[in-house]
Amino acid sequence: MRAQTAIEFLMTYGWAILVIVVVGIALASLGFFSPGFWGGSKRITGFSDVGVEDFKYTTASDNLTVILWNRYGKSITLDNAWLTIGGVTYSANLTLSTCDGTLAEGQRKQCDWVFVNVPDQTGTISATLTMQFTPQAGLKVPVNVSGTISGPVS
């Protein structure tokens, strides 16, 4: 009687277990369980007052395109940007960059910064981006905000 119960159990639940195992293997082979599947190939961390939502770095022109989001609570003016790669800091060439003007509270804006003398980055970039802005109300003292970006280059 026990053998018959064991066989019935395996016939009833064995198929379900087999299906779960096959689906798990299929998902694993598609990369479903890898961290890059969920977070993408880009990582953006830090950036409290002015957030970076997305970025693209073009190594041929040393151009960093970012989507900024003003979370400071007041309108701000973007003043400058620096990119630190491997402990070396590079300044944005503000005459070639297109990120001037104000950023209203909650506004998103695309900025294109050109950095000077950055060595070619092959494959991926991992850098600290520091931005300086000045609030347009209250204490009009420049504020620096920084964070880390890493991802593929084009």
mmCIF file with all atom_site columns, C-alpha atoms in Angstrom:
data_model
loop_
_atom_site.group_PDB
_atom_site.id
_atom_site.type_symbol
_atom_site.label_atom_id
_atom_site.label_alt_id
_atom_site.label_comp_id
_atom_site.label_asym_id
_atom_site.label_entity_id
_atom_site.label_seq_id
_atom_site.pdbx_PDB_ins_code
_atom_site.Cartn_x
_atom_site.Cartn_y
_atom_site.Cartn_z
_atom_site.occupancy
_atom_site.B_iso_or_equiv
_atom_site.pdbx_formal_charge
_atom_site.auth_seq_id
_atom_site.auth_comp_id
_atom_site.auth_asym_id
_atom_site.auth_atom_id
_atom_site.pdbx_PDB_model_num
ATOM 1   C CA . MET A 1 1   ? 0.000  0.000  0.000   1.00 0.00 ? 1   MET A CA 1
ATOM 2   C CA . ARG A 1 2   ? 2.865  2.402  0.788   1.00 0.00 ? 2   ARG A CA 1
ATOM 3   C CA . ALA A 1 3   ? 4.504  1.801  -2.584  1.00 0.00 ? 3   ALA A CA 1
ATOM 4   C CA . GLN A 1 4   ? 1.260  2.600  -4.363  1.00 0.00 ? 4   GLN A CA 1
ATOM 5   C CA . THR A 1 5   ? 0.919  5.870  -2.375  1.00 0.00 ? 5   THR A CA 1
ATOM 6   C CA . ALA A 1 6   ? 4.485  6.845  -3.244  1.00 0.00 ? 6   ALA A CA 1
ATOM 7   C CA . ILE A 1 7   ? 3.922  6.166  -6.953  1.00 0.00 ? 7   ILE A CA 1
ATOM 8   C CA . GLU A 1 8   ? 0.677  8.187  -6.925  1.00 0.00 ? 8   GLU A CA 1
ATOM 9   C CA . PHE A 1 9   ? 2.488  11.064 -5.195  1.00 0.00 ? 9   PHE A CA 1
ATOM 10  C CA . LEU A 1 10  ? 5.262  11.070 -7.802  1.00 0.00 ? 10  LEU A CA 1
ATOM 11  C CA . MET A 1 11  ? 2.802  10.900 -10.681 1.00 0.00 ? 11  MET A CA 1
ATOM 12  C CA . THR A 1 12  ? 0.708  13.732 -9.267  1.00 0.00 ? 12  THR A CA 1
ATOM 13  C CA . TYR A 1 13  ? 3.424  16.151 -8.143  1.00 0.00 ? 13  TYR A CA 1
ATOM 14  C CA . GLY A 1 14  ? 6.397  14.922 -10.182 1.00 0.00 ? 14  GLY A CA 1
ATOM 15  C CA . TRP A 1 15  ? 5.114  16.587 -13.334 1.00 0.00 ? 15  TRP A CA 1
ATOM 16  C CA . ALA A 1 16  ? 4.628  19.892 -11.543 1.00 0.00 ? 16  ALA A CA 1
ATOM 17  C CA . ILE A 1 17  ? 8.137  19.726 -10.086 1.00 0.00 ? 17  ILE A CA 1
ATOM 18  C CA . LEU A 1 18  ? 9.547  18.867 -13.518 1.00 0.00 ? 18  LEU A CA 1
ATOM 19  C CA . VAL A 1 19  ? 7.764  21.844 -15.119 1.00 0.00 ? 19  VAL A CA 1
ATOM 20  C CA . ILE A 1 20  ? 9.102  24.189 -12.411 1.00 0.00 ? 20  ILE A CA 1
ATOM 21  C CA . VAL A 1 21  ? 12.662 22.917 -12.961 1.00 0.00 ? 21  VAL A CA 1
ATOM 22  C CA . VAL A 1 22  ? 12.407 23.331 -16.755 1.00 0.00 ? 22  VAL A CA 1
ATOM 23  C CA . VAL A 1 23  ? 11.007 26.863 -16.438 1.00 0.00 ? 23  VAL A CA 1
ATOM 24  C CA . GLY A 1 24  ? 13.773 27.747 -13.959 1.00 0.00 ? 24  GLY A CA 1
ATOM 25  C CA . ILE A 1 25  ? 16.446 26.475 -16.338 1.00 0.00 ? 25  ILE A CA 1
ATOM 26  C CA . ALA A 1 26  ? 14.900 28.410 -19.243 1.00 0.00 ? 26  ALA A CA 1
ATOM 27  C CA . LEU A 1 27  ? 14.785 31.638 -17.210 1.00 0.00 ? 27  LEU A CA 1
ATOM 28  C CA . ALA A 1 28  ? 18.376 31.172 -16.041 1.00 0.00 ? 28  ALA A CA 1
ATOM 29  C CA . SER A 1 29  ? 19.582 30.617 -19.611 1.00 0.00 ? 29  SER A CA 1
ATOM 30  C CA . LEU A 1 30  ? 17.873 33.856 -20.675 1.00 0.00 ? 30  LEU A CA 1
ATOM 31  C CA . GLY A 1 31  ? 19.714 35.758 -17.932 1.00 0.00 ? 31  GLY A CA 1
ATOM 32  C CA . PHE A 1 32  ? 16.573 36.434 -15.878 1.00 0.00 ? 32  PHE A CA 1
ATOM 33  C CA . PHE A 1 33  ? 18.415 35.942 -12.584 1.00 0.00 ? 33  PHE A CA 1
ATOM 34  C CA . SER A 1 34  ? 21.450 38.100 -13.435 1.00 0.00 ? 34  SER A CA 1
ATOM 35  C CA . PRO A 1 35  ? 21.617 41.595 -11.871 1.00 0.00 ? 35  PRO A CA 1
ATOM 36  C CA . GLY A 1 36  ? 22.216 43.209 -15.257 1.00 0.00 ? 36  GLY A CA 1
ATOM 37  C CA . PHE A 1 37  ? 18.829 41.977 -16.479 1.00 0.00 ? 37  PHE A CA 1
ATOM 38  C CA . TRP A 1 38  ? 16.988 44.105 -13.938 1.00 0.00 ? 38  TRP A CA 1
ATOM 39  C CA . GLY A 1 39  ? 19.269 47.110 -13.601 1.00 0.00 ? 39  GLY A CA 1
ATOM 40  C CA . GLY A 1 40  ? 20.497 47.274 -17.163 1.00 0.00 ? 40  GLY A CA 1
ATOM 41  C CA . SER A 1 41  ? 24.124 47.798 -18.005 1.00 0.00 ? 41  SER A CA 1
ATOM 42  C CA . LYS A 1 42  ? 24.222 51.299 -16.505 1.00 0.00 ? 42  LYS A CA 1
ATOM 43  C CA . ARG A 1 43  ? 24.663 52.149 -12.831 1.00 0.00 ? 43  ARG A CA 1
ATOM 44  C CA . ILE A 1 44  ? 23.921 55.587 -11.381 1.00 0.00 ? 44  ILE A CA 1
ATOM 45  C CA . THR A 1 45  ? 24.409 56.124 -7.644  1.00 0.00 ? 45  THR A CA 1
ATOM 46  C CA . GLY A 1 46  ? 24.576 59.144 -5.366  1.00 0.00 ? 46  GLY A CA 1
ATOM 47  C CA . PHE A 1 47  ? 23.306 62.488 -6.658  1.00 0.00 ? 47  PHE A CA 1
ATOM 48  C CA . SER A 1 48  ? 21.024 63.881 -3.969  1.00 0.00 ? 48  SER A CA 1
ATOM 49  C CA . ASP A 1 49  ? 19.909 67.419 -4.900  1.00 0.00 ? 49  ASP A CA 1
ATOM 50  C CA . VAL A 1 50  ? 20.260 67.167 -8.668  1.00 0.00 ? 50  VAL A CA 1
ATOM 51  C CA . GLY A 1 51  ? 19.590 63.640 -9.877  1.00 0.00 ? 51  GLY A CA 1
ATOM 52  C CA . VAL A 1 52  ? 21.008 61.961 -12.954 1.00 0.00 ? 52  VAL A CA 1
ATOM 53  C CA . GLU A 1 53  ? 18.333 59.828 -14.586 1.00 0.00 ? 53  GLU A CA 1
ATOM 54  C CA . ASP A 1 54  ? 20.320 58.591 -17.577 1.00 0.00 ? 54  ASP A CA 1
ATOM 55  C CA . PHE A 1 55  ? 23.633 59.184 -19.309 1.00 0.00 ? 55  PHE A CA 1
ATOM 56  C CA . LYS A 1 56  ? 25.552 58.440 -22.490 1.00 0.00 ? 56  LYS A CA 1
ATOM 57  C CA . TYR A 1 57  ? 29.315 58.860 -22.842 1.00 0.00 ? 57  TYR A CA 1
ATOM 58  C CA . THR A 1 58  ? 30.840 59.198 -26.308 1.00 0.00 ? 58  THR A CA 1
ATOM 59  C CA . THR A 1 59  ? 34.569 58.575 -26.127 1.00 0.00 ? 59  THR A CA 1
ATOM 60  C CA . ALA A 1 60  ? 35.418 59.987 -29.581 1.00 0.00 ? 60  ALA A CA 1
ATOM 61  C CA . SER A 1 61  ? 34.260 63.477 -28.614 1.00 0.00 ? 61  SER A CA 1
ATOM 62  C CA . ASP A 1 62  ? 34.657 63.210 -24.802 1.00 0.00 ? 62  ASP A CA 1
ATOM 63  C CA . ASN A 1 63  ? 30.964 64.115 -24.661 1.00 0.00 ? 63  ASN A CA 1
ATOM 64  C CA . LEU A 1 64  ? 28.808 63.205 -21.675 1.00 0.00 ? 64  LEU A CA 1
ATOM 65  C CA . THR A 1 65  ? 25.069 63.553 -22.221 1.00 0.00 ? 65  THR A CA 1
ATOM 66  C CA . VAL A 1 66  ? 22.999 63.397 -19.037 1.00 0.00 ? 66  VAL A CA 1
ATOM 67  C CA . ILE A 1 67  ? 19.335 63.769 -18.142 1.00 0.00 ? 67  ILE A CA 1
ATOM 68  C CA . LEU A 1 68  ? 19.238 65.876 -14.971 1.00 0.00 ? 68  LEU A CA 1
ATOM 69  C CA . TRP A 1 69  ? 16.359 66.217 -12.528 1.00 0.00 ? 69  TRP A CA 1
ATOM 70  C CA . ASN A 1 70  ? 16.187 69.148 -10.104 1.00 0.00 ? 70  ASN A CA 1
ATOM 71  C CA . ARG A 1 71  ? 15.213 67.744 -6.698  1.00 0.00 ? 71  ARG A CA 1
ATOM 72  C CA . TYR A 1 72  ? 16.677 70.667 -4.753  1.00 0.00 ? 72  TYR A CA 1
ATOM 73  C CA . GLY A 1 73  ? 13.346 72.296 -3.963  1.00 0.00 ? 73  GLY A CA 1
ATOM 74  C CA . LYS A 1 74  ? 14.193 75.625 -5.638  1.00 0.00 ? 74  LYS A CA 1
ATOM 75  C CA . SER A 1 75  ? 15.164 76.794 -9.100  1.00 0.00 ? 75  SER A CA 1
ATOM 76  C CA . ILE A 1 76  ? 18.890 76.451 -9.730  1.00 0.00 ? 76  ILE A CA 1
ATOM 77  C CA . THR A 1 77  ? 21.517 77.544 -12.234 1.00 0.00 ? 77  THR A CA 1
ATOM 78  C CA . LEU A 1 78  ? 24.000 74.893 -13.362 1.00 0.00 ? 78  LEU A CA 1
ATOM 79  C CA . ASP A 1 79  ? 27.497 76.350 -13.154 1.00 0.00 ? 79  ASP A CA 1
ATOM 80  C CA . ASN A 1 80  ? 30.070 73.661 -13.850 1.00 0.00 ? 80  ASN A CA 1
ATOM 81  C CA . ALA A 1 81  ? 30.801 69.934 -14.026 1.00 0.00 ? 81  ALA A CA 1
ATOM 82  C CA . TRP A 1 82  ? 33.828 67.719 -13.399 1.00 0.00 ? 82  TRP A CA 1
ATOM 83  C CA . LEU A 1 83  ? 34.426 64.089 -14.293 1.00 0.00 ? 83  LEU A CA 1
ATOM 84  C CA . THR A 1 84  ? 36.849 62.031 -12.190 1.00 0.00 ? 84  THR A CA 1
ATOM 85  C CA . ILE A 1 85  ? 38.211 58.847 -13.763 1.00 0.00 ? 85  ILE A CA 1
ATOM 86  C CA . GLY A 1 86  ? 40.894 56.829 -11.998 1.00 0.00 ? 86  GLY A CA 1
ATOM 87  C CA . GLY A 1 87  ? 41.642 59.637 -9.560  1.00 0.00 ? 87  GLY A CA 1
ATOM 88  C CA . VAL A 1 88  ? 42.186 62.253 -12.283 1.00 0.00 ? 88  VAL A CA 1
ATOM 89  C CA . THR A 1 89  ? 39.638 65.079 -12.573 1.00 0.00 ? 89  THR A CA 1
ATOM 90  C CA . TYR A 1 90  ? 38.647 66.591 -15.935 1.00 0.00 ? 90  TYR A CA 1
ATOM 91  C CA . SER A 1 91  ? 36.767 69.886 -16.304 1.00 0.00 ? 91  SER A CA 1
ATOM 92  C CA . ALA A 1 92  ? 33.878 70.497 -18.639 1.00 0.00 ? 92  ALA A CA 1
ATOM 93  C CA . ASN A 1 93  ? 34.628 72.896 -21.466 1.00 0.00 ? 93  ASN A CA 1
ATOM 94  C CA . LEU A 1 94  ? 31.705 75.259 -20.909 1.00 0.00 ? 94  LEU A CA 1
ATOM 95  C CA . THR A 1 95  ? 32.073 76.988 -24.284 1.00 0.00 ? 95  THR A CA 1
ATOM 96  C CA . LEU A 1 96  ? 31.496 73.681 -26.127 1.00 0.00 ? 96  LEU A CA 1
ATOM 97  C CA . SER A 1 97  ? 28.892 72.343 -23.696 1.00 0.00 ? 97  SER A CA 1
ATOM 98  C CA . THR A 1 98  ? 25.157 72.853 -23.957 1.00 0.00 ? 98  THR A CA 1
ATOM 99  C CA . CYS A 1 99  ? 23.975 72.966 -20.383 1.00 0.00 ? 99  CYS A CA 1
ATOM 100 C CA . ASP A 1 100 ? 23.325 76.534 -19.496 1.00 0.00 ? 100 ASP A CA 1
ATOM 101 C CA . GLY A 1 101 ? 20.380 78.355 -18.041 1.00 0.00 ? 101 GLY A CA 1
ATOM 102 C CA . THR A 1 102 ? 18.150 77.507 -15.154 1.00 0.00 ? 102 THR A CA 1
ATOM 103 C CA . LEU A 1 103 ? 16.508 74.349 -13.995 1.00 0.00 ? 103 LEU A CA 1
ATOM 104 C CA . ALA A 1 104 ? 13.162 74.918 -12.277 1.00 0.00 ? 104 ALA A CA 1
ATOM 105 C CA . GLU A 1 105 ? 12.105 72.868 -9.258  1.00 0.00 ? 105 GLU A CA 1
ATOM 106 C CA . GLY A 1 106 ? 11.194 69.356 -10.436 1.00 0.00 ? 106 GLY A CA 1
ATOM 107 C CA . GLN A 1 107 ? 12.268 70.057 -14.026 1.00 0.00 ? 107 GLN A CA 1
ATOM 108 C CA . ARG A 1 108 ? 14.222 67.566 -16.107 1.00 0.00 ? 108 ARG A CA 1
ATOM 109 C CA . LYS A 1 109 ? 16.789 68.730 -18.650 1.00 0.00 ? 109 LYS A CA 1
ATOM 110 C CA . GLN A 1 110 ? 19.275 67.173 -21.070 1.00 0.00 ? 110 GLN A CA 1
ATOM 111 C CA . CYS A 1 111 ? 22.821 68.476 -20.751 1.00 0.00 ? 111 CYS A CA 1
ATOM 112 C CA . ASP A 1 112 ? 25.729 67.793 -23.090 1.00 0.00 ? 112 ASP A CA 1
ATOM 113 C CA . TRP A 1 113 ? 29.100 68.365 -21.470 1.00 0.00 ? 113 TRP A CA 1
ATOM 114 C CA . VAL A 1 114 ? 32.400 68.150 -23.360 1.00 0.00 ? 114 VAL A CA 1
ATOM 115 C CA . PHE A 1 115 ? 35.341 67.236 -21.127 1.00 0.00 ? 115 PHE A CA 1
ATOM 116 C CA . VAL A 1 116 ? 38.913 68.168 -21.999 1.00 0.00 ? 116 VAL A CA 1
ATOM 117 C CA . ASN A 1 117 ? 41.822 65.694 -22.414 1.00 0.00 ? 117 ASN A CA 1
ATOM 118 C CA . VAL A 1 118 ? 39.967 62.588 -21.195 1.00 0.00 ? 118 VAL A CA 1
ATOM 119 C CA . PRO A 1 119 ? 41.827 59.435 -22.273 1.00 0.00 ? 119 PRO A CA 1
ATOM 120 C CA . ASP A 1 120 ? 39.831 57.116 -24.524 1.00 0.00 ? 120 ASP A CA 1
ATOM 121 C CA . GLN A 1 121 ? 37.496 54.850 -22.572 1.00 0.00 ? 121 GLN A CA 1
ATOM 122 C CA . THR A 1 122 ? 37.060 51.463 -24.210 1.00 0.00 ? 122 THR A CA 1
ATOM 123 C CA . GLY A 1 123 ? 34.055 49.311 -23.462 1.00 0.00 ? 123 GLY A CA 1
ATOM 124 C CA . THR A 1 124 ? 32.806 50.873 -20.249 1.00 0.00 ? 124 THR A CA 1
ATOM 125 C CA . ILE A 1 125 ? 33.233 53.991 -18.178 1.00 0.00 ? 125 ILE A CA 1
ATOM 126 C CA . SER A 1 126 ? 33.256 54.243 -14.403 1.00 0.00 ? 126 SER A CA 1
ATOM 127 C CA . ALA A 1 127 ? 33.537 57.794 -13.126 1.00 0.00 ? 127 ALA A CA 1
ATOM 128 C CA . THR A 1 128 ? 32.495 60.269 -10.473 1.00 0.00 ? 128 THR A CA 1
ATOM 129 C CA . LEU A 1 129 ? 30.483 63.169 -11.836 1.00 0.00 ? 129 LEU A CA 1
ATOM 130 C CA . THR A 1 130 ? 30.499 66.356 -9.764  1.00 0.00 ? 130 THR A CA 1
ATOM 131 C CA . MET A 1 131 ? 28.168 69.200 -10.653 1.00 0.00 ? 131 MET A CA 1
ATOM 132 C CA . GLN A 1 132 ? 28.100 72.717 -9.238  1.00 0.00 ? 132 GLN A CA 1
ATOM 133 C CA . PHE A 1 133 ? 24.890 74.717 -9.123  1.00 0.00 ? 133 PHE A CA 1
ATOM 134 C CA . THR A 1 134 ? 23.688 77.937 -7.516  1.00 0.00 ? 134 THR A CA 1
ATOM 135 C CA . PRO A 1 135 ? 20.206 78.251 -6.003  1.00 0.00 ? 135 PRO A CA 1
ATOM 136 C CA . GLN A 1 136 ? 18.232 81.200 -7.367  1.00 0.00 ? 136 GLN A CA 1
ATOM 137 C CA . ALA A 1 137 ? 16.505 81.898 -4.051  1.00 0.00 ? 137 ALA A CA 1
ATOM 138 C CA . GLY A 1 138 ? 17.654 81.993 -0.441  1.00 0.00 ? 138 GLY A CA 1
ATOM 139 C CA . LEU A 1 139 ? 21.405 81.754 0.073   1.00 0.00 ? 139 LEU A CA 1
ATOM 140 C CA . LYS A 1 140 ? 22.873 82.057 -3.386  1.00 0.00 ? 140 LYS A CA 1
ATOM 141 C CA . VAL A 1 141 ? 25.975 80.063 -2.508  1.00 0.00 ? 141 VAL A CA 1
ATOM 142 C CA . PRO A 1 142 ? 27.315 77.480 -4.998  1.00 0.00 ? 142 PRO A CA 1
ATOM 143 C CA . VAL A 1 143 ? 26.532 73.865 -4.048  1.00 0.00 ? 143 VAL A CA 1
ATOM 144 C CA . ASN A 1 144 ? 28.362 70.767 -5.254  1.00 0.00 ? 144 ASN A CA 1
ATOM 145 C CA . VAL A 1 145 ? 26.621 67.431 -5.744  1.00 0.00 ? 145 VAL A CA 1
ATOM 146 C CA . SER A 1 146 ? 28.350 64.271 -6.906  1.00 0.00 ? 146 SER A CA 1
ATOM 147 C CA . GLY A 1 147 ? 27.681 60.642 -7.656  1.00 0.00 ? 147 GLY A CA 1
ATOM 148 C CA . THR A 1 148 ? 29.000 57.705 -9.622  1.00 0.00 ? 148 THR A CA 1
ATOM 149 C CA . ILE A 1 149 ? 28.120 56.673 -13.146 1.00 0.00 ? 149 ILE A CA 1
ATOM 150 C CA . SER A 1 150 ? 29.216 53.484 -14.853 1.00 0.00 ? 150 SER A CA 1
ATOM 151 C CA . GLY A 1 151 ? 28.163 51.867 -18.081 1.00 0.00 ? 151 GLY A CA 1
ATOM 152 C CA . PRO A 1 152 ? 28.991 51.339 -21.737 1.00 0.00 ? 152 PRO A CA 1
ATOM 153 C CA . VAL A 1 153 ? 30.603 53.961 -23.932 1.00 0.00 ? 153 VAL A CA 1
ATOM 154 C CA . SER A 1 154 ? 29.788 54.671 -27.536 1.00 0.00 ? 154 SER A CA 1
#
